[in-house]
Every structure is written in structure tokens, then in C-alpha cells.
Amino acid sequence: MATNRRAQHILQALLLGSLGLLMAELLQPVDVYAQSCTIDPLGGEVCLPEEEPEDPEDPDDDEVPDDSKTSKSSRKQRPAVIIPQCFGPCTQFPPAPPYRQFAEEAAPEPTPAQGPEPALEPTAEPAEPIRPLWMKSDSLDPAVAEAYLERTLQAQADAVVFDADDDTIFIDVEGIRYREIINPHGLLFTNEVNKPAVNAWVRGFGGVSSNGTTGNRYADFDNGGAQLGVDIPLSDETRIGLFGTYAVMNGRDGGRGSWDADGWGGGAYAEYWSKTFVLRGMISAGGYDGEHRRSTHGETAKGNRSGNSWTGVVSVAAPIESGYWLIEPQAQVSYTNTSLDRFSEHGADREDRLKYHAMEVDQVGSEISLKFARPIRDGERSVFLPSLRVGWAADWGISGGDQKVTYRESGKTKRWDMNGGDDHAALIELGLDYTSYNFNVTSVGVYARGGALVWGGDRGTSWQAQGGLSFKF
């Protein structure tokens, strides 16, 4: 009898406990434990709680120690990661100097000797001295005036002679006769008829551009610097050159962070050209460092970050002559590898400071464009060459790595993906070249370029300008 009562008490306790659990479950808010219900093979309904979805601003960590000191707002704040596009004008080749082209010409055949000039008949009165035509009086004999003109024009004959048929210019230099080659105009950019010589050049550059960063955002860069280079001809159709670069960049990721850096670099290039084809290749590299700053909870976390990048670019072109115009279709592809070193922040609360780990990313870009140029000859040996280049450019995104950061206080580590999307832009560029070719002294060329890349989406517009001098000797 006692046993039956004890079993009844146990059964009542289980029923009351189950009822309490059921009431507690019913009193819970509906959205606290979302459930996924399925029908079991016996017809019953089985409901299991779903896993809490991941916070899109707080992705999985590869190393997540349990540390309650790291606040949730600090964990959710995505750090600024600023990556420059490349070092200096890494995709801009040194300009080809559009010197006027002259080829050695055989001396002209001597003109047959003319008969003796008729003797002047003496006059009764003494003849007046020969004076310029604008001082000629009626008393000057016409035969005397004609003889004077012939002698004066012969004495003032210039070395420059224009051919009556095609306005070709001939220049006599140290007893050698040269003929200017006007057609095809493509020779201004391709085959050098002039004697090959060493070419030294200097240029300055600057502008505003943008590049991908974390969170599908873009960082804006103010950049500038200078380059100095020299190239030597290997033949009438090839040249190779070397150059050095100093570059400054100021990257801004909205109000989240910045990186002000400068550095030195250099590179090499080679060119081959014919009358209808141009092939160029260039490789450049550089290293930079500067202060990286990041805003966090009203404070500024900062540290010195360094990095380096190298770029390879190949370009092909095919100059076409159309009347007085030079039309040059161009295609170009570039590859950039960027490596950033590790550094640790200071200046903010310790729980908000980060240690940025080393990272490496790759970028690929391409251009297809059409260049229009119109040579304008000035004087005997100089030429102006205004140009317009329009086309399409593409940035095929950042790939190959992500940024790993560690909170210095807690040791918690996160990885942030970089912007990996493709971007496309309309390309517009204006240019002007002026060069003067001299045979006995250094030839000088001056040029300027300016243009824009109008990107689609949120990337905005990139502006770039450059200009410089070249000396051929």
C-alpha cells in the first residue's frame, strides 16, 4: 500500500514538473527560440530550435578565445584596410618623342649653266648706285634692277627648300642634304628615320584615384611624384630604358581610416616598332611606408605600416594614317602584386587596438582605346602633336588574400575580405606634344597629358595628369 502511494506521489511530481515546463515554454517570447518542425515517420510532429544566424557584420573567426572584456561594438567594427592600386604611374609608358623625320638625300643635279648676262650699255650720265627696290627711282635701268635681284636672292638663299610638288622640306647640314619624310605620319610614333640617339626624360605626375577596400567600399587616393629615366636605341626599331620613381600617396576610406605614405622605386621598359605595329613592355616596383590611422570610439588608433608592389604591363598598337590624321588603336593589360607588412596600433584604448597581420593581394587591369593625333609642323624642324584618346578600362578586382587582424587585449582574431568586384570605366585623355629636332645640338621635347576614368557604380571618377621634358642627344 505504501509502495502504491509512493508511486502516485512520483507520478504527480512528474506531471506537475512537466506542466511547469510547458507553462514556462509558453511564456517565452516567440522570436527567442525559432523552431523548425518536421513530421516523424509515426505521424508525430518534432520541433527543434534553429541555430542562430551569423551576424553579417561579425563573420566566423579562425581563432576565437572566450574573453568577456572585448565589447560587442568593438568586435563588430570593421577595421579600415587601405590598399594602393600600384606604385606611381605604373601603367603609363614614357612618351615616344614625335620628332620630325629626316632622311639623307642625294645632292641635286647641278643646273645647266646659263648664258652670259647681257652687258649693260653705258649711259651718258654716271649710273646711280644700286639701292634696294623700295628705294628704286625711275632713273634705274630695268636691266640693272633685274641683275640686282638675281644677285641678292642668290646671296640670301636659305638651306631650306620646298619641293614644288608635295611641299617637302630639304635641309643642308654640313654639306649633307636631308629630306623630311611626311608620309606616313605614323613615323612620328614608330620607325625612327633619324639617326638613333640616347634619350633622357623627366616627368611629374599627380591625380586622384580610388581602389577597393573592406566592406565593398572604395578608398580615395591623392597621389603624386616624379620620374627620371634614360633609354638607348638597340636599332632603328627598338629601344630599352631604365627609370627611377618617387611617389607620395594619401589614402582615405571615408571617415574610417587613412594611410599617408611615400617611397622610392624604379623599373625598366622595352619597345619595338615598325611602320604599322608597336609593342611595348614595362615592369616597375616600389616600396612605401607611412602612418596608418583608424577611428574607433572617438579615438584614433595609429601605427606605421609599410609595403611594396610590382606591376607588369604589355601594350600593343597599330598606327593607321588617314589623311593628315594619325589614328592608333591600342590594347593594354597589367598585373599588380601588392604585399603589406604587419604592424600594431597604439594611441587608443588597449581593448580597441588591433594588430594587422601581413597580407598579399593581386589585381588585373585592362584598356582598349583609340588615339587620334594631328601633326602640325612649325618652322623648319619643330612639330606640335595634339591628341585625343578615348576607350574602355576595366579593373578586374582584388583577389588572392584577406586582412587578418587580432585584438591586442583579448587575442581574438578575425579575417576581413577585401573588395573583389569588377569595375568598368570610360577613358578620356587629352595630350599635347611639342618637339624640335636639331642635327647638331640636343633635341628637346615637351609634353602634357590629362584625363579621367569615369567608373560605374560608387567608385566615382579618377583624374590623372602628367607632363615632362625629353632630351635627345
Tab-separated table of C-alpha atoms in Angstrom:
chain	number	residue	atom	x	y	z
A	1	MET	CA	0.000	0.000	0.000
A	2	ALA	CA	2.888	2.326	0.883
A	3	THR	CA	4.536	1.428	-2.387
A	4	ASN	CA	1.450	2.422	-4.390
A	5	ARG	CA	1.234	5.773	-2.586
A	6	ARG	CA	4.909	6.467	-3.256
A	7	ALA	CA	4.431	5.743	-6.970
A	8	GLN	CA	1.410	8.060	-7.045
A	9	HIS	CA	3.462	10.881	-5.469
A	10	ILE	CA	6.250	10.418	-8.029
A	11	LEU	CA	3.752	10.434	-10.884
A	12	GLN	CA	2.118	13.612	-9.563
A	13	ALA	CA	5.518	15.326	-9.238
A	14	LEU	CA	6.396	14.417	-12.819
A	15	LEU	CA	3.069	15.714	-14.055
A	16	LEU	CA	3.426	18.990	-12.156
A	17	GLY	CA	7.029	19.422	-13.347
A	18	SER	CA	6.009	18.794	-16.948
A	19	LEU	CA	3.154	21.271	-16.605
A	20	GLY	CA	5.558	23.887	-15.180
A	21	LEU	CA	7.998	23.383	-18.020
A	22	LEU	CA	5.157	23.660	-20.502
A	23	MET	CA	3.947	26.943	-18.935
A	24	ALA	CA	7.487	28.349	-18.929
A	25	GLU	CA	7.866	27.458	-22.593
A	26	LEU	CA	4.574	29.114	-23.469
A	27	LEU	CA	5.565	32.293	-21.621
A	28	GLN	CA	8.786	32.665	-23.635
A	29	PRO	CA	8.729	35.296	-26.485
A	30	VAL	CA	8.100	33.704	-29.842
A	31	ASP	CA	11.225	35.098	-31.553
A	32	VAL	CA	13.695	33.976	-28.894
A	33	TYR	CA	13.824	30.338	-29.948
A	34	ALA	CA	12.823	29.920	-33.549
A	35	GLN	CA	11.842	26.311	-34.278
A	36	SER	CA	11.916	24.081	-37.271
A	37	CYS	CA	9.194	21.387	-37.135
A	38	THR	CA	9.091	18.163	-39.131
A	39	ILE	CA	6.753	15.104	-39.171
A	40	ASP	CA	8.336	11.906	-37.890
A	41	PRO	CA	7.618	8.514	-39.519
A	42	LEU	CA	4.932	7.720	-36.874
A	43	GLY	CA	2.951	10.873	-37.695
A	44	GLY	CA	4.118	12.957	-34.757
A	45	GLU	CA	5.493	16.489	-35.021
A	46	VAL	CA	9.080	17.039	-33.883
A	47	CYS	CA	10.207	20.656	-33.348
A	48	LEU	CA	13.846	21.561	-32.843
A	49	PRO	CA	15.300	25.019	-32.214
A	50	GLU	CA	17.101	26.555	-35.208
A	51	GLU	CA	20.696	27.766	-34.908
A	52	GLU	CA	21.084	31.494	-34.517
A	53	PRO	CA	22.101	33.039	-37.879
A	54	GLU	CA	25.524	34.593	-38.098
A	55	ASP	CA	25.779	38.337	-37.844
A	56	PRO	CA	26.775	39.593	-41.310
A	57	GLU	CA	28.972	42.211	-39.648
A	58	ASP	CA	30.604	39.592	-37.399
A	59	PRO	CA	31.794	36.683	-39.579
A	60	ASP	CA	33.309	33.457	-38.303
A	61	ASP	CA	36.667	33.704	-36.606
A	62	ASP	CA	39.519	31.321	-37.090
A	63	GLU	CA	40.728	31.836	-33.521
A	64	VAL	CA	38.085	32.957	-31.017
A	65	PRO	CA	39.110	32.750	-27.356
A	66	ASP	CA	36.367	33.373	-24.806
A	67	ASP	CA	37.083	36.811	-23.420
A	68	SER	CA	34.263	38.894	-21.978
A	69	LYS	CA	36.415	42.054	-21.915
A	70	THR	CA	36.013	42.583	-25.655
A	71	SER	CA	32.859	44.592	-26.184
A	72	LYS	CA	30.380	43.605	-28.855
A	73	SER	CA	30.567	47.030	-30.511
A	74	SER	CA	34.337	46.672	-30.727
A	75	ARG	CA	34.010	43.208	-32.227
A	76	LYS	CA	31.536	44.409	-34.843
A	77	GLN	CA	33.525	47.444	-36.003
A	78	ARG	CA	35.199	46.512	-39.270
A	79	PRO	CA	38.743	47.966	-39.396
A	80	ALA	CA	39.992	50.115	-42.248
A	81	VAL	CA	42.202	48.313	-44.765
A	82	ILE	CA	43.663	50.634	-47.403
A	83	ILE	CA	45.448	49.155	-50.425
A	84	PRO	CA	47.082	51.372	-53.089
A	85	GLN	CA	46.415	50.454	-56.693
A	86	CYS	CA	50.115	50.391	-57.698
A	87	PHE	CA	53.317	52.357	-57.202
A	88	GLY	CA	53.475	55.572	-59.231
A	89	PRO	CA	52.271	55.759	-62.862
A	90	CYS	CA	52.837	52.032	-63.224
A	91	THR	CA	50.791	51.664	-66.443
A	92	GLN	CA	51.959	54.852	-68.202
A	93	PHE	CA	54.813	54.339	-70.651
A	94	PRO	CA	57.339	57.109	-71.267
A	95	PRO	CA	56.059	59.094	-74.252
A	96	ALA	CA	57.581	58.421	-77.647
A	97	PRO	CA	59.185	61.684	-78.820
A	98	PRO	CA	57.408	62.703	-82.042
A	99	TYR	CA	60.471	64.183	-83.727
A	100	ARG	CA	60.152	65.147	-87.357
A	101	GLN	CA	61.738	62.560	-89.584
A	102	PHE	CA	64.594	63.375	-91.977
A	103	ALA	CA	66.410	61.033	-94.344
A	104	GLU	CA	69.659	61.698	-96.135
A	105	GLU	CA	69.057	62.714	-99.729
A	106	ALA	CA	71.371	62.652	-102.718
A	107	ALA	CA	72.645	66.038	-103.742
A	108	PRO	CA	70.576	67.599	-106.540
A	109	GLU	CA	71.997	67.547	-110.023
A	110	PRO	CA	73.688	70.804	-110.984
A	111	THR	CA	71.557	73.077	-113.101
A	112	PRO	CA	72.863	73.818	-116.570
A	113	ALA	CA	74.899	76.960	-116.819
A	114	GLN	CA	73.066	79.921	-118.173
A	115	GLY	CA	74.367	82.147	-120.938
A	116	PRO	CA	76.357	85.255	-120.119
A	117	GLU	CA	74.380	88.133	-118.871
A	118	PRO	CA	73.936	90.897	-121.346
A	119	ALA	CA	76.400	93.703	-120.852
A	120	LEU	CA	74.970	96.878	-119.600
A	121	GLU	CA	75.177	99.704	-122.068
A	122	PRO	CA	76.994	102.684	-120.629
A	123	THR	CA	74.914	105.773	-120.274
A	124	ALA	CA	75.934	109.244	-120.908
A	125	GLU	CA	75.481	110.166	-117.286
A	126	PRO	CA	77.123	108.249	-114.342
A	127	ALA	CA	74.894	105.395	-113.159
A	128	GLU	CA	73.321	105.729	-109.745
A	129	PRO	CA	74.476	103.210	-107.069
A	130	ILE	CA	72.329	100.098	-106.761
A	131	ARG	CA	69.817	100.524	-103.979
A	132	PRO	CA	67.047	98.267	-102.582
A	133	LEU	CA	63.918	98.116	-104.663
A	134	TRP	CA	61.892	100.088	-102.152
A	135	MET	CA	64.383	102.922	-102.734
A	136	LYS	CA	64.413	102.479	-106.504
A	137	SER	CA	63.981	105.615	-108.579
A	138	ASP	CA	62.668	105.883	-112.094
A	139	SER	CA	66.167	106.537	-113.327
A	140	LEU	CA	67.320	102.937	-112.513
A	141	ASP	CA	67.583	100.893	-115.666
A	142	PRO	CA	65.302	97.772	-115.673
A	143	ALA	CA	68.198	95.506	-116.720
A	144	VAL	CA	70.283	96.742	-113.776
A	145	ALA	CA	67.368	96.128	-111.366
A	146	GLU	CA	66.906	92.577	-112.637
A	147	ALA	CA	70.589	91.799	-112.221
A	148	TYR	CA	70.495	93.191	-108.691
A	149	LEU	CA	67.556	90.950	-107.745
A	150	GLU	CA	69.286	87.830	-109.020
A	151	ARG	CA	72.466	88.587	-107.087
A	152	THR	CA	70.519	89.402	-103.864
A	153	LEU	CA	68.325	86.297	-103.934
A	154	GLN	CA	71.309	84.087	-104.607
A	155	ALA	CA	73.208	85.567	-101.661
A	156	GLN	CA	70.234	85.117	-99.310
A	157	ALA	CA	69.357	81.574	-100.451
A	158	ASP	CA	68.302	79.542	-97.484
A	159	ALA	CA	69.279	75.953	-96.817
A	160	VAL	CA	65.556	75.083	-96.643
A	161	VAL	CA	63.997	74.324	-99.998
A	162	PHE	CA	60.349	73.388	-100.673
A	163	ASP	CA	59.610	70.866	-103.362
A	164	ALA	CA	57.100	72.240	-105.841
A	165	ASP	CA	55.070	69.028	-105.900
A	166	ASP	CA	54.488	67.976	-102.278
A	167	ASP	CA	55.966	70.802	-100.162
A	168	THR	CA	58.780	68.539	-98.997
A	169	ILE	CA	61.448	70.294	-96.971
A	170	PHE	CA	65.143	69.791	-97.746
A	171	ILE	CA	67.793	70.803	-95.209
A	172	ASP	CA	71.541	71.059	-95.894
A	173	VAL	CA	73.646	70.354	-92.807
A	174	GLU	CA	77.449	70.305	-93.039
A	175	GLY	CA	77.329	69.575	-96.733
A	176	ILE	CA	74.779	66.725	-96.405
A	177	ARG	CA	71.295	67.145	-97.805
A	178	TYR	CA	68.307	65.791	-95.797
A	179	ARG	CA	64.722	65.349	-96.916
A	180	GLU	CA	61.803	65.419	-94.494
A	181	ILE	CA	59.588	62.348	-94.608
A	182	ILE	CA	55.981	63.426	-94.229
A	183	ASN	CA	54.132	60.273	-95.217
A	184	PRO	CA	53.245	58.154	-93.434
A	185	HIS	CA	52.516	60.234	-90.338
A	186	GLY	CA	52.873	57.024	-88.347
A	187	LEU	CA	56.638	57.502	-88.453
A	188	LEU	CA	56.200	60.120	-85.762
A	189	PHE	CA	55.365	57.322	-83.320
A	190	THR	CA	57.074	54.306	-84.887
A	191	ASN	CA	60.105	53.880	-87.123
A	192	GLU	CA	62.770	56.482	-86.468
A	193	VAL	CA	64.361	57.507	-89.715
A	194	ASN	CA	66.533	59.919	-87.775
A	195	LYS	CA	69.829	58.608	-86.549
A	196	PRO	CA	69.250	56.681	-83.263
A	197	ALA	CA	70.436	58.515	-80.158
A	198	VAL	CA	70.260	58.373	-76.370
A	199	ASN	CA	67.091	59.866	-74.908
A	200	ALA	CA	66.788	61.179	-71.313
A	201	TRP	CA	63.474	62.269	-69.835
A	202	VAL	CA	61.853	63.546	-66.674
A	203	ARG	CA	58.170	63.819	-65.793
A	204	GLY	CA	55.921	64.765	-62.932
A	205	PHE	CA	52.562	63.142	-62.230
A	206	GLY	CA	49.609	63.503	-59.912
A	207	GLY	CA	45.913	62.944	-59.546
A	208	VAL	CA	43.033	61.429	-57.614
A	209	SER	CA	42.041	57.775	-57.882
A	210	SER	CA	40.220	55.096	-55.893
A	211	ASN	CA	40.729	51.445	-55.059
A	212	GLY	CA	38.872	48.660	-53.271
A	213	THR	CA	38.878	48.184	-49.511
A	214	THR	CA	36.872	46.194	-46.953
A	215	GLY	CA	33.080	46.045	-46.912
A	216	ASN	CA	32.643	46.581	-50.675
A	217	ARG	CA	33.851	50.141	-50.234
A	218	TYR	CA	36.444	52.278	-52.017
A	219	ALA	CA	39.328	54.310	-50.637
A	220	ASP	CA	40.233	57.589	-52.362
A	221	PHE	CA	43.901	58.307	-53.074
A	222	ASP	CA	45.640	61.626	-53.707
A	223	ASN	CA	48.904	60.725	-55.401
A	224	GLY	CA	51.864	62.481	-56.974
A	225	GLY	CA	55.578	62.291	-57.612
A	226	ALA	CA	58.313	62.415	-60.230
A	227	GLN	CA	60.270	60.089	-62.505
A	228	LEU	CA	63.668	60.289	-64.184
A	229	GLY	CA	64.650	57.903	-66.963
A	230	VAL	CA	67.014	57.223	-69.833
A	231	ASP	CA	66.800	54.883	-72.809
A	232	ILE	CA	69.206	53.825	-75.521
A	233	PRO	CA	68.464	52.506	-79.020
A	234	LEU	CA	69.364	48.952	-79.904
A	235	SER	CA	68.463	49.569	-83.540
A	236	ASP	CA	66.309	51.844	-85.651
A	237	GLU	CA	63.278	49.912	-84.400
A	238	THR	CA	63.995	49.045	-80.749
A	239	ARG	CA	64.970	50.760	-77.523
A	240	ILE	CA	65.347	49.808	-73.864
A	241	GLY	CA	65.314	52.078	-70.848
A	242	LEU	CA	65.518	52.403	-67.074
A	243	PHE	CA	63.826	54.855	-64.701
A	244	GLY	CA	63.526	55.777	-61.042
A	245	THR	CA	60.368	56.915	-59.243
A	246	TYR	CA	59.499	58.875	-56.124
A	247	ALA	CA	55.807	58.683	-55.194
A	248	VAL	CA	53.544	60.052	-52.455
A	249	MET	CA	50.045	58.784	-51.663
A	250	ASN	CA	47.347	59.815	-49.197
A	251	GLY	CA	44.592	57.210	-48.913
A	252	ARG	CA	41.246	57.977	-47.271
A	253	ASP	CA	38.498	55.452	-46.508
A	254	GLY	CA	35.722	57.891	-45.736
A	255	GLY	CA	35.797	58.674	-42.007
A	256	ARG	CA	37.014	55.188	-41.039
A	257	GLY	CA	40.730	55.468	-41.643
A	258	SER	CA	43.661	56.809	-43.656
A	259	TRP	CA	47.183	55.909	-44.760
A	260	ASP	CA	49.727	58.593	-45.669
A	261	ALA	CA	52.852	57.083	-47.212
A	262	ASP	CA	55.697	57.778	-49.610
A	263	GLY	CA	58.504	55.737	-51.110
A	264	TRP	CA	61.003	55.055	-53.876
A	265	GLY	CA	61.020	52.650	-56.759
A	266	GLY	CA	62.036	52.132	-60.359
A	267	GLY	CA	61.680	49.935	-63.383
A	268	ALA	CA	62.627	49.079	-66.942
A	269	TYR	CA	60.887	49.140	-70.315
A	270	ALA	CA	61.454	47.993	-73.884
A	271	GLU	CA	59.818	48.977	-77.169
A	272	TYR	CA	59.704	47.619	-80.692
A	273	TRP	CA	58.063	49.438	-83.559
A	274	SER	CA	57.567	49.264	-87.280
A	275	LYS	CA	55.536	51.407	-89.663
A	276	THR	CA	52.284	49.720	-88.651
A	277	PHE	CA	52.920	47.986	-85.320
A	278	VAL	CA	54.151	48.950	-81.842
A	279	LEU	CA	54.883	46.543	-78.968
A	280	ARG	CA	55.771	47.858	-75.503
A	281	GLY	CA	56.554	46.115	-72.241
A	282	MET	CA	57.348	47.550	-68.824
A	283	ILE	CA	57.922	46.339	-65.271
A	284	SER	CA	58.055	48.644	-62.251
A	285	ALA	CA	58.248	48.229	-58.483
A	286	GLY	CA	58.438	50.319	-55.336
A	287	GLY	CA	58.250	50.288	-51.567
A	288	TYR	CA	56.446	52.746	-49.294
A	289	ASP	CA	55.673	53.317	-45.648
A	290	GLY	CA	53.790	55.826	-43.542
A	291	GLU	CA	51.284	56.332	-40.742
A	292	HIS	CA	48.096	54.282	-40.840
A	293	ARG	CA	45.248	55.816	-38.809
A	294	ARG	CA	41.842	54.420	-37.823
A	295	SER	CA	38.936	55.986	-35.922
A	296	THR	CA	37.429	53.870	-33.146
A	297	HIS	CA	35.007	55.011	-30.396
A	298	GLY	CA	36.023	58.652	-30.681
A	299	GLU	CA	39.751	57.871	-30.548
A	300	THR	CA	42.458	57.367	-33.161
A	301	ALA	CA	44.359	54.107	-33.350
A	302	LYS	CA	47.522	54.501	-35.430
A	303	GLY	CA	50.718	52.790	-36.408
A	304	ASN	CA	53.422	52.745	-39.073
A	305	ARG	CA	52.682	50.404	-41.961
A	306	SER	CA	54.981	49.563	-44.869
A	307	GLY	CA	54.502	47.636	-48.064
A	308	ASN	CA	55.649	47.152	-51.620
A	309	SER	CA	54.177	46.383	-55.025
A	310	TRP	CA	55.327	45.483	-58.500
A	311	THR	CA	53.498	45.824	-61.808
A	312	GLY	CA	53.973	44.286	-65.247
A	313	VAL	CA	52.252	45.779	-68.293
A	314	VAL	CA	52.150	44.916	-72.005
A	315	SER	CA	50.754	47.179	-74.710
A	316	VAL	CA	50.222	46.781	-78.464
A	317	ALA	CA	49.247	49.433	-81.002
A	318	ALA	CA	48.754	49.676	-84.756
A	319	PRO	CA	49.131	53.228	-86.159
A	320	ILE	CA	46.945	53.998	-89.160
A	321	GLU	CA	47.252	57.072	-91.385
A	322	SER	CA	44.089	58.791	-92.570
A	323	GLY	CA	44.788	61.976	-94.469
A	324	TYR	CA	46.554	64.361	-92.112
A	325	TRP	CA	45.438	62.328	-89.082
A	326	LEU	CA	47.228	59.573	-87.209
A	327	ILE	CA	44.828	57.006	-85.710
A	328	GLU	CA	46.283	54.487	-83.272
A	329	PRO	CA	44.212	51.585	-81.860
A	330	GLN	CA	45.728	50.398	-78.573
A	331	ALA	CA	45.236	47.456	-76.214
A	332	GLN	CA	46.870	47.004	-72.823
A	333	VAL	CA	46.835	44.562	-69.905
A	334	SER	CA	48.503	44.977	-66.499
A	335	TYR	CA	49.087	42.839	-63.408
A	336	THR	CA	49.921	44.219	-59.944
A	337	ASN	CA	51.019	42.304	-56.858
A	338	THR	CA	50.863	44.157	-53.521
A	339	SER	CA	52.336	42.987	-50.206
A	340	LEU	CA	51.647	44.814	-46.938
A	341	ASP	CA	53.679	44.225	-43.780
A	342	ARG	CA	52.336	43.629	-40.286
A	343	PHE	CA	52.073	46.372	-37.677
A	344	SER	CA	50.453	47.080	-34.308
A	345	GLU	CA	48.318	50.069	-33.361
A	346	HIS	CA	48.769	52.459	-30.472
A	347	GLY	CA	47.039	55.623	-29.276
A	348	ALA	CA	43.583	54.185	-28.491
A	349	ASP	CA	42.229	52.123	-25.576
A	350	ARG	CA	44.006	48.813	-25.386
A	351	GLU	CA	40.788	46.858	-25.884
A	352	ASP	CA	40.278	48.643	-29.230
A	353	ARG	CA	43.822	48.313	-30.561
A	354	LEU	CA	44.492	45.895	-33.393
A	355	LYS	CA	47.461	44.032	-34.735
A	356	TYR	CA	47.317	43.930	-38.540
A	357	HIS	CA	48.918	40.821	-39.988
A	358	ALA	CA	50.859	40.739	-43.254
A	359	MET	CA	48.779	40.288	-46.397
A	360	GLU	CA	49.214	39.921	-50.154
A	361	VAL	CA	46.725	40.655	-52.954
A	362	ASP	CA	46.672	40.654	-56.760
A	363	GLN	CA	44.982	42.984	-59.236
A	364	VAL	CA	44.498	42.809	-63.014
A	365	GLY	CA	43.543	45.727	-65.266
A	366	SER	CA	42.999	46.239	-68.976
A	367	GLU	CA	42.417	49.022	-71.505
A	368	ILE	CA	41.178	49.207	-75.088
A	369	SER	CA	41.417	52.664	-76.640
A	370	LEU	CA	41.661	54.664	-79.844
A	371	LYS	CA	44.049	57.602	-80.175
A	372	PHE	CA	43.648	60.457	-82.674
A	373	ALA	CA	46.615	62.776	-83.369
A	374	ARG	CA	47.162	65.594	-85.866
A	375	PRO	CA	50.786	66.660	-86.527
A	376	ILE	CA	51.234	70.407	-87.051
A	377	ARG	CA	54.672	71.403	-88.355
A	378	ASP	CA	56.175	74.628	-87.098
A	379	GLY	CA	59.097	76.242	-88.875
A	380	GLU	CA	61.854	74.065	-90.272
A	381	ARG	CA	62.246	71.315	-87.669
A	382	SER	CA	59.600	71.574	-84.924
A	383	VAL	CA	56.203	69.914	-84.623
A	384	PHE	CA	53.094	70.195	-82.458
A	385	LEU	CA	51.120	67.000	-81.916
A	386	PRO	CA	47.728	67.414	-80.170
A	387	SER	CA	45.956	64.126	-79.426
A	388	LEU	CA	42.735	62.671	-78.055
A	389	ARG	CA	42.436	59.144	-76.628
A	390	VAL	CA	39.096	57.536	-75.797
A	391	GLY	CA	38.286	53.984	-74.780
A	392	TRP	CA	37.232	51.499	-72.135
A	393	ALA	CA	39.112	50.433	-68.996
A	394	ALA	CA	38.463	47.607	-66.542
A	395	ASP	CA	39.680	46.740	-63.060
A	396	TRP	CA	39.124	43.028	-62.518
A	397	GLY	CA	39.110	43.328	-58.735
A	398	ILE	CA	41.276	42.364	-55.781
A	399	SER	CA	41.967	38.697	-55.203
A	400	GLY	CA	44.397	36.362	-53.510
A	401	GLY	CA	44.082	37.254	-49.851
A	402	ASP	CA	42.268	38.888	-46.962
A	403	GLN	CA	43.255	41.014	-43.984
A	404	LYS	CA	43.766	39.178	-40.685
A	405	VAL	CA	43.578	41.291	-37.516
A	406	THR	CA	43.971	40.416	-33.833
A	407	TYR	CA	42.604	42.370	-30.870
A	408	ARG	CA	45.619	43.061	-28.667
A	409	GLU	CA	43.605	42.956	-25.417
A	410	SER	CA	41.639	39.753	-25.931
A	411	GLY	CA	43.692	37.955	-28.569
A	412	LYS	CA	40.568	37.463	-30.638
A	413	THR	CA	41.351	37.153	-34.350
A	414	LYS	CA	39.242	37.991	-37.375
A	415	ARG	CA	39.648	37.945	-41.142
A	416	TRP	CA	38.170	40.641	-43.356
A	417	ASP	CA	37.530	40.026	-47.042
A	418	MET	CA	38.675	42.664	-49.486
A	419	ASN	CA	36.583	44.189	-52.250
A	420	GLY	CA	36.780	41.649	-55.062
A	421	GLY	CA	34.263	43.030	-57.591
A	422	ASP	CA	34.917	44.042	-61.206
A	423	ASP	CA	34.705	47.706	-62.211
A	424	HIS	CA	34.486	49.301	-65.654
A	425	ALA	CA	35.168	52.860	-66.764
A	426	ALA	CA	35.060	55.187	-69.757
A	427	LEU	CA	38.535	56.563	-70.596
A	428	ILE	CA	39.105	60.108	-71.878
A	429	GLU	CA	42.586	61.651	-72.294
A	430	LEU	CA	43.875	64.836	-73.938
A	431	GLY	CA	47.520	65.334	-74.831
A	432	LEU	CA	49.893	67.805	-76.465
A	433	ASP	CA	53.478	67.181	-77.578
A	434	TYR	CA	55.928	69.760	-78.865
A	435	THR	CA	59.393	68.788	-80.052
A	436	SER	CA	62.167	70.434	-82.007
A	437	TYR	CA	64.695	68.289	-83.856
A	438	ASN	CA	68.187	69.655	-84.424
A	439	PHE	CA	71.028	67.761	-86.019
A	440	ASN	CA	73.991	69.360	-84.262
A	441	VAL	CA	72.658	70.101	-80.769
A	442	THR	CA	70.392	68.427	-78.219
A	443	SER	CA	66.795	67.969	-79.321
A	444	VAL	CA	64.146	68.969	-76.771
A	445	GLY	CA	60.586	67.727	-76.392
A	446	VAL	CA	57.824	68.928	-74.066
A	447	TYR	CA	54.569	67.086	-73.446
A	448	ALA	CA	51.477	67.136	-71.230
A	449	ARG	CA	48.670	64.605	-70.650
A	450	GLY	CA	45.456	64.828	-68.694
A	451	GLY	CA	42.397	62.645	-68.477
A	452	ALA	CA	39.761	60.836	-66.482
A	453	LEU	CA	38.417	57.355	-65.812
A	454	VAL	CA	34.678	57.592	-65.241
A	455	TRP	CA	33.901	54.463	-63.213
A	456	GLY	CA	30.471	52.947	-62.921
A	457	GLY	CA	28.725	52.458	-59.570
A	458	ASP	CA	30.036	54.040	-56.376
A	459	ARG	CA	33.673	54.271	-57.416
A	460	GLY	CA	33.339	57.752	-58.899
A	461	THR	CA	35.843	59.388	-61.266
A	462	SER	CA	39.635	59.117	-61.244
A	463	TRP	CA	41.660	62.101	-62.536
A	464	GLN	CA	45.273	61.854	-63.634
A	465	ALA	CA	47.724	64.354	-65.155
A	466	GLN	CA	51.387	64.233	-66.129
A	467	GLY	CA	53.910	66.283	-68.034
A	468	GLY	CA	57.592	66.417	-68.686
A	469	LEU	CA	60.643	67.005	-70.851
A	470	SER	CA	62.776	64.755	-73.032
A	471	PHE	CA	66.307	65.403	-74.296
A	472	LYS	CA	67.742	63.512	-77.241
A	473	PHE	CA	71.473	63.702	-77.767
